[in-house]
Amino acid sequence: MSIKSKFLACSALVFCLTTATIPLSAKAIPVAPPIEVAQATAQLTEEDVQAVIDLLQAARDNRDIEGTLELMAPFAVTVVTVESGNGLSTITTHLEGMDAHRQMLEQSFSQVQSRESLKNYVTIDIIDDNFGLAKIYQMETFETSAGEAWIAASQTVLRLGRVDGQVLVTSATVDGWISARPSQD
């Protein structure tokens, strides 16, 4: 996989997950100690889910890696599929746990110089008292620290639940498309 492909996949994930890859080397991932999914004392609401999305957006705007990770369950899994502009290349990346997500966020935040949202909207569905879904649709342009201009569109599905009493992202699925932005000559 080329460096450019790695960057594209990585950038797409950070944009989606944190409104939202790095291919990890093949190695065993240690099993985290069990975490209890706490019984909810109150029903999960749309407001609970929206609050997490708002905090994710603020963390993204501030390039706050720790703030982003605090909103994710320690066992969080993210699957990202990114198609390049010509449709001939598709990259799927699988991230598990905090270390993999931290590495992706560090690389992505360091490579993106600026971004502008073109469209962005969210729908929220509460599945039951403990679990909800947020579907985030977005399109944006961004420039890399190397001066390259890109346009990206994505649909992200965040699954949220109560973990140790706190509403957190437990998994995410991102389907996106990215292409070089046409020059405006």
Short mmCIF file of N, CA and C in Angstrom, two decimals:
data_model
loop_
_atom_site.label_atom_id
_atom_site.label_comp_id
_atom_site.label_asym_id
_atom_site.label_seq_id
_atom_site.Cartn_x
_atom_site.Cartn_y
_atom_site.Cartn_z
N MET A 1 0.85 -1.17 0.00
CA MET A 1 0.00 0.00 0.00
C MET A 1 0.90 1.24 0.00
N SER A 2 0.63 2.18 -0.84
CA SER A 2 1.46 3.37 -0.94
C SER A 2 1.23 4.31 0.24
N ILE A 3 2.17 5.22 0.45
CA ILE A 3 2.05 6.22 1.51
C ILE A 3 0.82 7.06 1.27
N LYS A 4 0.55 7.41 0.01
CA LYS A 4 -0.60 8.23 -0.31
C LYS A 4 -1.89 7.50 0.06
N SER A 5 -1.99 6.21 -0.22
CA SER A 5 -3.17 5.43 0.13
C SER A 5 -3.35 5.36 1.63
N LYS A 6 -2.23 5.19 2.36
CA LYS A 6 -2.32 5.17 3.82
C LYS A 6 -2.84 6.50 4.33
N PHE A 7 -2.33 7.59 3.76
CA PHE A 7 -2.78 8.91 4.19
C PHE A 7 -4.26 9.10 3.91
N LEU A 8 -4.71 8.70 2.73
CA LEU A 8 -6.12 8.87 2.38
C LEU A 8 -7.02 8.12 3.34
N ALA A 9 -6.70 6.89 3.63
CA ALA A 9 -7.51 6.11 4.54
C ALA A 9 -7.48 6.70 5.94
N CYS A 10 -6.32 7.11 6.38
CA CYS A 10 -6.15 7.70 7.70
C CYS A 10 -6.95 8.99 7.83
N SER A 11 -6.85 9.84 6.84
CA SER A 11 -7.56 11.12 6.86
C SER A 11 -9.06 10.92 6.85
N ALA A 12 -9.52 10.00 6.04
CA ALA A 12 -10.96 9.75 5.97
C ALA A 12 -11.49 9.32 7.32
N LEU A 13 -10.78 8.49 8.03
CA LEU A 13 -11.24 8.02 9.32
C LEU A 13 -11.32 9.15 10.33
N VAL A 14 -10.27 9.94 10.43
CA VAL A 14 -10.30 11.00 11.44
C VAL A 14 -11.39 12.00 11.13
N PHE A 15 -11.64 12.28 9.85
CA PHE A 15 -12.70 13.21 9.51
C PHE A 15 -14.06 12.65 9.86
N CYS A 16 -14.24 11.35 9.66
CA CYS A 16 -15.54 10.73 9.89
C CYS A 16 -15.77 10.41 11.35
N LEU A 17 -14.84 9.78 11.98
CA LEU A 17 -15.01 9.34 13.35
C LEU A 17 -15.13 10.50 14.30
N THR A 18 -14.38 11.56 14.07
CA THR A 18 -14.38 12.64 15.03
C THR A 18 -15.31 13.76 14.63
N THR A 19 -16.38 13.53 13.93
CA THR A 19 -17.39 14.60 13.84
C THR A 19 -18.38 14.50 14.88
N ALA A 20 -16.23 11.23 12.53
CA ALA A 20 -15.97 10.28 12.90
C ALA A 20 -16.23 11.00 12.84
N THR A 21 -6.06 5.92 8.39
CA THR A 21 -5.98 4.69 9.10
C THR A 21 -4.76 3.98 8.68
N ILE A 22 -4.67 3.85 9.78
CA ILE A 22 -3.36 3.29 9.57
C ILE A 22 -3.46 1.79 9.50
N PRO A 23 -2.98 1.17 8.43
CA PRO A 23 -2.92 -0.29 8.45
C PRO A 23 -1.91 -0.70 9.53
N LEU A 24 -2.36 -1.54 10.44
CA LEU A 24 -1.49 -1.97 11.52
C LEU A 24 -0.71 -3.19 11.08
N SER A 25 0.49 -3.32 11.58
CA SER A 25 1.26 -4.51 11.27
C SER A 25 0.57 -5.71 11.92
N ALA A 26 0.76 -6.87 11.33
CA ALA A 26 0.10 -8.06 11.86
C ALA A 26 0.79 -8.47 13.14
N LYS A 27 0.10 -8.29 14.25
CA LYS A 27 0.63 -8.70 15.54
C LYS A 27 -0.54 -8.95 16.46
N ALA A 28 -0.28 -9.70 17.49
CA ALA A 28 -1.34 -10.02 18.45
C ALA A 28 -1.67 -8.76 19.23
N ILE A 29 -2.95 -8.54 19.45
CA ILE A 29 -3.40 -7.41 20.26
C ILE A 29 -3.77 -7.97 21.62
N PRO A 30 -3.15 -7.48 22.71
CA PRO A 30 -3.47 -8.03 24.01
C PRO A 30 -4.94 -7.82 24.35
N VAL A 31 -5.49 -8.78 25.02
CA VAL A 31 -6.89 -8.70 25.43
C VAL A 31 -6.97 -7.78 26.63
N ALA A 32 -7.87 -6.81 26.55
CA ALA A 32 -8.05 -5.87 27.65
C ALA A 32 -8.84 -6.56 28.76
N PRO A 33 -8.63 -6.13 30.00
CA PRO A 33 -9.41 -6.71 31.09
C PRO A 33 -10.89 -6.44 30.84
N PRO A 34 -11.75 -7.33 31.33
CA PRO A 34 -13.18 -7.16 31.08
C PRO A 34 -13.68 -5.84 31.66
N ILE A 35 -14.58 -5.22 30.93
CA ILE A 35 -15.19 -3.97 31.37
C ILE A 35 -16.67 -4.25 31.51
N GLU A 36 -17.22 -3.85 32.60
CA GLU A 36 -18.63 -4.10 32.80
C GLU A 36 -19.44 -3.05 32.07
N VAL A 37 -20.42 -3.53 31.32
CA VAL A 37 -21.37 -2.62 30.71
C VAL A 37 -22.43 -2.41 31.78
N ALA A 38 -22.43 -1.23 32.34
CA ALA A 38 -23.29 -0.95 33.49
C ALA A 38 -24.76 -0.93 33.09
N GLN A 39 -25.59 -1.35 33.99
CA GLN A 39 -27.02 -1.22 33.78
C GLN A 39 -27.36 0.26 33.89
N ALA A 40 -28.09 0.73 32.94
CA ALA A 40 -28.44 2.15 32.91
C ALA A 40 -29.39 2.48 34.05
N THR A 41 -29.12 3.60 34.70
CA THR A 41 -30.04 4.05 35.73
C THR A 41 -31.13 4.89 35.11
N ALA A 42 -30.89 5.35 33.91
CA ALA A 42 -31.88 6.13 33.17
C ALA A 42 -31.80 5.70 31.71
N GLN A 43 -32.87 5.88 31.01
CA GLN A 43 -32.91 5.51 29.59
C GLN A 43 -31.97 6.40 28.79
N LEU A 44 -31.25 5.79 27.85
CA LEU A 44 -30.42 6.54 26.93
C LEU A 44 -31.33 7.40 26.06
N THR A 45 -30.98 8.65 25.88
CA THR A 45 -31.82 9.56 25.10
C THR A 45 -31.06 10.11 23.90
N GLU A 46 -31.81 10.70 22.99
CA GLU A 46 -31.17 11.38 21.85
C GLU A 46 -30.25 12.48 22.34
N GLU A 47 -30.62 13.15 23.42
CA GLU A 47 -29.79 14.22 23.97
C GLU A 47 -28.45 13.67 24.46
N ASP A 48 -28.46 12.46 25.06
CA ASP A 48 -27.20 11.84 25.50
C ASP A 48 -26.28 11.60 24.31
N VAL A 49 -26.85 11.06 23.23
CA VAL A 49 -26.06 10.76 22.03
C VAL A 49 -25.58 12.05 21.39
N GLN A 50 -26.44 13.04 21.29
CA GLN A 50 -26.05 14.32 20.69
C GLN A 50 -24.94 14.99 21.49
N ALA A 51 -24.97 14.85 22.81
CA ALA A 51 -23.92 15.43 23.66
C ALA A 51 -22.56 14.81 23.32
N VAL A 52 -22.52 13.50 23.11
CA VAL A 52 -21.26 12.84 22.74
C VAL A 52 -20.80 13.34 21.38
N ILE A 53 -21.71 13.45 20.43
CA ILE A 53 -21.34 13.94 19.09
C ILE A 53 -20.79 15.36 19.17
N ASP A 54 -21.43 16.21 19.97
CA ASP A 54 -20.95 17.59 20.14
C ASP A 54 -19.54 17.62 20.74
N LEU A 55 -19.29 16.75 21.73
CA LEU A 55 -17.96 16.68 22.34
C LEU A 55 -16.92 16.15 21.35
N LEU A 56 -17.32 15.17 20.52
CA LEU A 56 -16.41 14.67 19.48
C LEU A 56 -16.05 15.78 18.50
N GLN A 57 -17.04 16.59 18.11
CA GLN A 57 -16.79 17.69 17.19
C GLN A 57 -15.84 18.71 17.80
N ALA A 58 -16.05 19.04 19.06
CA ALA A 58 -15.17 20.01 19.73
C ALA A 58 -13.74 19.45 19.82
N ALA A 59 -13.62 18.16 20.14
CA ALA A 59 -12.29 17.54 20.21
C ALA A 59 -11.62 17.57 18.84
N ARG A 60 -12.39 17.31 17.81
CA ARG A 60 -11.85 17.34 16.44
C ARG A 60 -11.38 18.74 16.09
N ASP A 61 -12.23 19.73 16.36
CA ASP A 61 -11.88 21.11 16.03
C ASP A 61 -10.60 21.55 16.74
N ASN A 62 -10.38 21.02 17.94
CA ASN A 62 -9.20 21.38 18.73
C ASN A 62 -8.03 20.41 18.55
N ARG A 63 -8.21 19.43 17.66
CA ARG A 63 -7.19 18.40 17.45
C ARG A 63 -6.80 17.75 18.78
N ASP A 64 -7.81 17.48 19.58
CA ASP A 64 -7.65 16.96 20.93
C ASP A 64 -7.76 15.43 20.92
N ILE A 65 -6.62 14.78 20.86
CA ILE A 65 -6.59 13.32 20.79
C ILE A 65 -7.17 12.71 22.06
N GLU A 66 -6.72 13.17 23.22
CA GLU A 66 -7.21 12.60 24.49
C GLU A 66 -8.71 12.85 24.66
N GLY A 67 -9.17 14.03 24.27
CA GLY A 67 -10.60 14.33 24.34
C GLY A 67 -11.43 13.40 23.48
N THR A 68 -10.89 13.04 22.32
CA THR A 68 -11.57 12.09 21.44
C THR A 68 -11.59 10.71 22.06
N LEU A 69 -10.45 10.26 22.55
CA LEU A 69 -10.35 8.91 23.11
C LEU A 69 -11.20 8.75 24.37
N GLU A 70 -11.38 9.81 25.14
CA GLU A 70 -12.22 9.75 26.34
C GLU A 70 -13.68 9.46 26.00
N LEU A 71 -14.06 9.68 24.76
CA LEU A 71 -15.45 9.46 24.33
C LEU A 71 -15.64 8.09 23.71
N MET A 72 -14.59 7.28 23.72
CA MET A 72 -14.63 5.95 23.12
C MET A 72 -14.43 4.89 24.21
N ALA A 73 -15.16 3.79 24.09
CA ALA A 73 -14.98 2.67 25.00
C ALA A 73 -13.59 2.09 24.79
N PRO A 74 -12.94 1.58 25.83
CA PRO A 74 -11.59 1.03 25.69
C PRO A 74 -11.52 -0.13 24.68
N PHE A 75 -12.61 -0.78 24.45
CA PHE A 75 -12.66 -1.92 23.53
C PHE A 75 -13.21 -1.52 22.16
N ALA A 76 -13.30 -0.23 21.88
CA ALA A 76 -13.91 0.26 20.64
C ALA A 76 -13.25 -0.34 19.40
N VAL A 77 -14.09 -0.62 18.41
CA VAL A 77 -13.66 -1.16 17.13
C VAL A 77 -14.17 -0.23 16.05
N THR A 78 -13.30 0.08 15.10
CA THR A 78 -13.68 0.93 13.97
C THR A 78 -13.29 0.23 12.68
N VAL A 79 -14.20 0.21 11.72
CA VAL A 79 -13.92 -0.34 10.40
C VAL A 79 -14.16 0.78 9.40
N VAL A 80 -13.15 1.07 8.60
CA VAL A 80 -13.21 2.16 7.64
C VAL A 80 -12.99 1.60 6.24
N THR A 81 -13.89 1.94 5.33
CA THR A 81 -13.72 1.58 3.93
C THR A 81 -13.72 2.88 3.13
N VAL A 82 -12.62 3.12 2.40
CA VAL A 82 -12.47 4.35 1.64
C VAL A 82 -12.22 4.00 0.19
N GLU A 83 -13.00 4.63 -0.69
CA GLU A 83 -12.84 4.45 -2.13
C GLU A 83 -12.19 5.71 -2.67
N SER A 84 -11.21 5.53 -3.56
CA SER A 84 -10.57 6.70 -4.16
C SER A 84 -11.46 7.26 -5.25
N GLY A 85 -11.17 8.49 -5.66
CA GLY A 85 -12.00 9.22 -6.61
C GLY A 85 -12.29 8.49 -7.90
N ASN A 86 -11.37 7.70 -8.41
CA ASN A 86 -11.63 7.03 -9.69
C ASN A 86 -12.36 5.71 -9.51
N GLY A 87 -12.60 5.31 -8.26
CA GLY A 87 -13.34 4.09 -7.99
C GLY A 87 -12.55 2.82 -8.20
N LEU A 88 -11.30 2.93 -8.58
CA LEU A 88 -10.49 1.74 -8.85
C LEU A 88 -9.76 1.23 -7.62
N SER A 89 -9.73 2.02 -6.58
CA SER A 89 -8.99 1.64 -5.38
C SER A 89 -9.89 1.76 -4.16
N THR A 90 -9.96 0.70 -3.39
CA THR A 90 -10.71 0.70 -2.14
C THR A 90 -9.81 0.15 -1.05
N ILE A 91 -9.79 0.84 0.08
CA ILE A 91 -8.98 0.42 1.22
C ILE A 91 -9.91 0.21 2.40
N THR A 92 -9.80 -0.93 3.07
CA THR A 92 -10.55 -1.18 4.29
C THR A 92 -9.56 -1.37 5.42
N THR A 93 -9.79 -0.66 6.51
CA THR A 93 -8.91 -0.72 7.66
C THR A 93 -9.73 -1.04 8.90
N HIS A 94 -9.16 -1.83 9.79
CA HIS A 94 -9.81 -2.27 11.00
C HIS A 94 -8.97 -1.82 12.19
N LEU A 95 -9.56 -1.06 13.10
CA LEU A 95 -8.86 -0.59 14.30
C LEU A 95 -9.54 -1.17 15.53
N GLU A 96 -8.73 -1.62 16.50
CA GLU A 96 -9.27 -2.12 17.76
C GLU A 96 -8.51 -1.49 18.91
N GLY A 97 -9.24 -0.97 19.88
CA GLY A 97 -8.65 -0.47 21.11
C GLY A 97 -8.06 0.92 21.01
N MET A 98 -7.66 1.41 22.16
CA MET A 98 -7.18 2.79 22.28
C MET A 98 -5.87 3.04 21.57
N ASP A 99 -4.93 2.11 21.64
CA ASP A 99 -3.62 2.35 21.02
C ASP A 99 -3.74 2.54 19.51
N ALA A 100 -4.53 1.69 18.86
CA ALA A 100 -4.70 1.81 17.41
C ALA A 100 -5.40 3.11 17.05
N HIS A 101 -6.43 3.49 17.83
CA HIS A 101 -7.13 4.75 17.55
C HIS A 101 -6.23 5.96 17.82
N ARG A 102 -5.45 5.89 18.88
CA ARG A 102 -4.52 7.00 19.20
C ARG A 102 -3.52 7.20 18.06
N GLN A 103 -2.94 6.11 17.58
CA GLN A 103 -1.95 6.19 16.51
C GLN A 103 -2.57 6.84 15.26
N MET A 104 -3.80 6.43 14.92
CA MET A 104 -4.46 6.98 13.75
C MET A 104 -4.72 8.48 13.94
N LEU A 105 -5.20 8.86 15.11
CA LEU A 105 -5.49 10.28 15.35
C LEU A 105 -4.22 11.12 15.31
N GLU A 106 -3.15 10.64 15.91
CA GLU A 106 -1.88 11.38 15.89
C GLU A 106 -1.41 11.63 14.46
N GLN A 107 -1.44 10.59 13.65
CA GLN A 107 -0.97 10.74 12.28
C GLN A 107 -1.89 11.67 11.49
N SER A 108 -3.19 11.49 11.63
CA SER A 108 -4.13 12.31 10.86
C SER A 108 -4.06 13.77 11.24
N PHE A 109 -4.08 14.06 12.54
CA PHE A 109 -4.04 15.46 12.97
C PHE A 109 -2.76 16.14 12.52
N SER A 110 -1.65 15.40 12.45
CA SER A 110 -0.40 16.02 12.04
C SER A 110 -0.34 16.28 10.54
N GLN A 111 -1.13 15.57 9.74
CA GLN A 111 -1.05 15.71 8.29
C GLN A 111 -2.07 16.67 7.69
N VAL A 112 -3.08 17.07 8.44
CA VAL A 112 -4.11 17.94 7.90
C VAL A 112 -3.85 19.38 8.32
N GLN A 113 -3.71 20.25 7.33
CA GLN A 113 -3.44 21.66 7.59
C GLN A 113 -4.74 22.42 7.88
N SER A 114 -5.76 22.20 7.04
CA SER A 114 -7.03 22.92 7.21
C SER A 114 -8.15 22.09 6.58
N ARG A 115 -9.37 22.40 6.99
CA ARG A 115 -10.53 21.72 6.42
C ARG A 115 -11.73 22.64 6.46
N GLU A 116 -12.69 22.34 5.57
CA GLU A 116 -13.93 23.12 5.51
C GLU A 116 -15.08 22.16 5.26
N SER A 117 -16.09 22.25 6.09
CA SER A 117 -17.27 21.40 5.94
C SER A 117 -18.17 21.96 4.85
N LEU A 118 -18.58 21.10 3.93
CA LEU A 118 -19.50 21.51 2.87
C LEU A 118 -20.94 21.10 3.22
N LYS A 119 -21.10 19.89 3.76
CA LYS A 119 -22.40 19.39 4.22
C LYS A 119 -22.14 18.50 5.41
N ASN A 120 -23.08 18.53 6.36
CA ASN A 120 -22.93 17.69 7.54
C ASN A 120 -24.29 17.58 8.21
N TYR A 121 -24.78 16.38 8.38
CA TYR A 121 -25.98 16.21 9.19
C TYR A 121 -25.96 14.88 9.88
N VAL A 122 -26.73 14.80 10.97
CA VAL A 122 -26.72 13.65 11.87
C VAL A 122 -28.15 13.18 12.09
N THR A 123 -28.34 11.87 12.08
CA THR A 123 -29.61 11.28 12.53
C THR A 123 -29.29 10.37 13.71
N ILE A 124 -30.19 10.34 14.67
CA ILE A 124 -29.98 9.55 15.89
C ILE A 124 -31.15 8.61 16.08
N ASP A 125 -30.84 7.35 16.38
CA ASP A 125 -31.86 6.35 16.69
C ASP A 125 -31.50 5.72 18.03
N ILE A 126 -32.46 5.66 18.93
CA ILE A 126 -32.27 4.98 20.21
C ILE A 126 -32.79 3.56 20.03
N ILE A 127 -31.93 2.57 20.25
CA ILE A 127 -32.28 1.17 20.04
C ILE A 127 -33.04 0.62 21.24
N ASP A 128 -32.52 0.86 22.42
CA ASP A 128 -33.20 0.48 23.65
C ASP A 128 -32.67 1.38 24.76
N ASP A 129 -32.95 1.05 26.01
CA ASP A 129 -32.55 1.91 27.12
C ASP A 129 -31.05 2.13 27.22
N ASN A 130 -30.25 1.22 26.65
CA ASN A 130 -28.80 1.27 26.83
C ASN A 130 -27.99 1.57 25.58
N PHE A 131 -28.60 1.48 24.39
CA PHE A 131 -27.82 1.61 23.16
C PHE A 131 -28.50 2.52 22.14
N GLY A 132 -27.65 3.25 21.40
CA GLY A 132 -28.16 4.12 20.36
C GLY A 132 -27.22 4.15 19.16
N LEU A 133 -27.74 4.66 18.06
CA LEU A 133 -26.96 4.82 16.83
C LEU A 133 -26.98 6.28 16.41
N ALA A 134 -25.86 6.74 15.90
CA ALA A 134 -25.80 8.06 15.27
C ALA A 134 -25.26 7.85 13.87
N LYS A 135 -25.99 8.32 12.88
CA LYS A 135 -25.52 8.26 11.50
C LYS A 135 -25.11 9.67 11.11
N ILE A 136 -23.85 9.79 10.70
CA ILE A 136 -23.30 11.09 10.36
C ILE A 136 -22.97 11.09 8.87
N TYR A 137 -23.55 12.02 8.15
CA TYR A 137 -23.29 12.19 6.72
C TYR A 137 -22.53 13.49 6.57
N GLN A 138 -21.41 13.44 5.85
CA GLN A 138 -20.67 14.68 5.69
C GLN A 138 -19.87 14.71 4.40
N MET A 139 -19.62 15.93 3.97
CA MET A 139 -18.76 16.19 2.83
C MET A 139 -17.92 17.40 3.20
N GLU A 140 -16.61 17.30 2.92
CA GLU A 140 -15.74 18.42 3.23
C GLU A 140 -14.51 18.44 2.35
N THR A 141 -13.88 19.59 2.33
CA THR A 141 -12.61 19.73 1.63
C THR A 141 -11.53 19.90 2.69
N PHE A 142 -10.32 19.49 2.35
CA PHE A 142 -9.21 19.71 3.27
C PHE A 142 -7.91 19.80 2.51
N GLU A 143 -6.94 20.41 3.18
CA GLU A 143 -5.59 20.53 2.61
C GLU A 143 -4.61 19.90 3.57
N THR A 144 -3.64 19.21 2.99
CA THR A 144 -2.61 18.55 3.79
C THR A 144 -1.49 19.52 4.12
N SER A 145 -0.66 19.12 5.05
CA SER A 145 0.51 19.95 5.38
C SER A 145 1.48 20.01 4.20
N ALA A 146 1.34 19.09 3.24
CA ALA A 146 2.17 19.11 2.02
C ALA A 146 1.54 19.97 0.93
N GLY A 147 0.38 20.59 1.20
CA GLY A 147 -0.26 21.48 0.24
C GLY A 147 -1.21 20.82 -0.74
N GLU A 148 -1.52 19.54 -0.56
CA GLU A 148 -2.47 18.86 -1.45
C GLU A 148 -3.90 19.18 -1.03
N ALA A 149 -4.78 19.35 -2.03
CA ALA A 149 -6.18 19.66 -1.76
C ALA A 149 -7.05 18.45 -2.09
N TRP A 150 -7.97 18.09 -1.17
CA TRP A 150 -8.81 16.92 -1.31
C TRP A 150 -10.26 17.25 -1.00
N ILE A 151 -11.15 16.41 -1.50
CA ILE A 151 -12.56 16.47 -1.13
C ILE A 151 -12.95 15.07 -0.68
N ALA A 152 -13.75 14.98 0.39
CA ALA A 152 -14.12 13.69 0.94
C ALA A 152 -15.60 13.70 1.32
N ALA A 153 -16.23 12.56 1.15
CA ALA A 153 -17.62 12.38 1.57
C ALA A 153 -17.69 11.06 2.33
N SER A 154 -18.58 11.00 3.33
CA SER A 154 -18.65 9.77 4.11
C SER A 154 -20.00 9.62 4.79
N GLN A 155 -20.27 8.37 5.15
CA GLN A 155 -21.38 8.03 6.03
C GLN A 155 -20.76 7.23 7.17
N THR A 156 -20.94 7.71 8.37
CA THR A 156 -20.41 7.05 9.55
C THR A 156 -21.56 6.59 10.42
N VAL A 157 -21.48 5.38 10.90
CA VAL A 157 -22.45 4.88 11.87
C VAL A 157 -21.70 4.66 13.17
N LEU A 158 -22.06 5.46 14.18
CA LEU A 158 -21.49 5.30 15.51
C LEU A 158 -22.49 4.52 16.36
N ARG A 159 -22.00 3.50 17.05
CA ARG A 159 -22.83 2.78 17.99
C ARG A 159 -22.39 3.23 19.38
N LEU A 160 -23.36 3.68 20.16
CA LEU A 160 -23.06 4.21 21.48
C LEU A 160 -23.80 3.42 22.54
N GLY A 161 -23.17 3.27 23.68
CA GLY A 161 -23.79 2.57 24.79
C GLY A 161 -23.20 3.05 26.10
N ARG A 162 -23.82 2.61 27.18
CA ARG A 162 -23.32 2.97 28.50
C ARG A 162 -22.24 1.98 28.92
N VAL A 163 -21.09 2.51 29.23
CA VAL A 163 -19.97 1.71 29.71
C VAL A 163 -19.54 2.32 31.03
N ASP A 164 -19.61 1.53 32.07
CA ASP A 164 -19.32 2.03 33.42
C ASP A 164 -20.11 3.31 33.71
N GLY A 165 -21.36 3.34 33.24
CA GLY A 165 -22.26 4.45 33.51
C GLY A 165 -22.14 5.65 32.58
N GLN A 166 -21.15 5.65 31.70
CA GLN A 166 -20.93 6.79 30.80
C GLN A 166 -21.31 6.40 29.37
N VAL A 167 -21.93 7.32 28.64
CA VAL A 167 -22.28 7.06 27.23
C VAL A 167 -21.02 7.25 26.40
N LEU A 168 -20.61 6.16 25.71
CA LEU A 168 -19.39 6.16 24.91
C LEU A 168 -19.63 5.52 23.55
N VAL A 169 -18.76 5.83 22.60
CA VAL A 169 -18.76 5.16 21.30
C VAL A 169 -18.16 3.78 21.51
N THR A 170 -18.93 2.74 21.15
CA THR A 170 -18.43 1.37 21.30
C THR A 170 -17.90 0.83 19.99
N SER A 171 -18.43 1.32 18.87
CA SER A 171 -17.90 0.93 17.57
C SER A 171 -18.32 1.95 16.52
N ALA A 172 -17.61 1.90 15.40
CA ALA A 172 -17.92 2.81 14.29
C ALA A 172 -17.66 2.08 12.98
N THR A 173 -18.51 2.39 12.02
CA THR A 173 -18.33 1.91 10.66
C THR A 173 -18.35 3.13 9.75
N VAL A 174 -17.31 3.28 8.95
CA VAL A 174 -17.19 4.44 8.07
C VAL A 174 -17.09 3.95 6.64
N ASP A 175 -17.97 4.46 5.79
CA ASP A 175 -17.88 4.22 4.35
C ASP A 175 -17.68 5.57 3.70
N GLY A 176 -16.54 5.73 3.00
CA GLY A 176 -16.23 7.04 2.46
C GLY A 176 -15.63 7.00 1.07
N TRP A 177 -15.49 8.18 0.53
CA TRP A 177 -14.93 8.40 -0.79
C TRP A 177 -14.04 9.63 -0.67
N ILE A 178 -12.89 9.59 -1.34
CA ILE A 178 -11.97 10.72 -1.30
C ILE A 178 -11.33 10.89 -2.68
N SER A 179 -11.13 12.17 -3.06
CA SER A 179 -10.55 12.45 -4.35
C SER A 179 -9.80 13.77 -4.29
N ALA A 180 -8.83 13.90 -5.18
CA ALA A 180 -8.13 15.18 -5.30
C ALA A 180 -9.15 16.24 -5.68
N ARG A 181 -9.07 17.40 -5.05
CA ARG A 181 -9.99 18.50 -5.33
C ARG A 181 -9.57 19.17 -6.63
N PRO A 182 -10.53 19.37 -7.54
CA PRO A 182 -10.20 20.03 -8.79
C PRO A 182 -9.68 21.43 -8.54
N SER A 183 -8.71 21.84 -9.36
CA SER A 183 -8.18 23.20 -9.20
C SER A 183 -9.23 24.20 -9.63
N GLN A 184 -9.13 25.39 -9.06
CA GLN A 184 -10.12 26.44 -9.35
C GLN A 184 -9.52 27.52 -10.22
N ASP A 185 -8.81 27.09 -11.24
CA ASP A 185 -8.17 28.06 -12.16
C ASP A 185 -9.18 28.73 -13.04
#
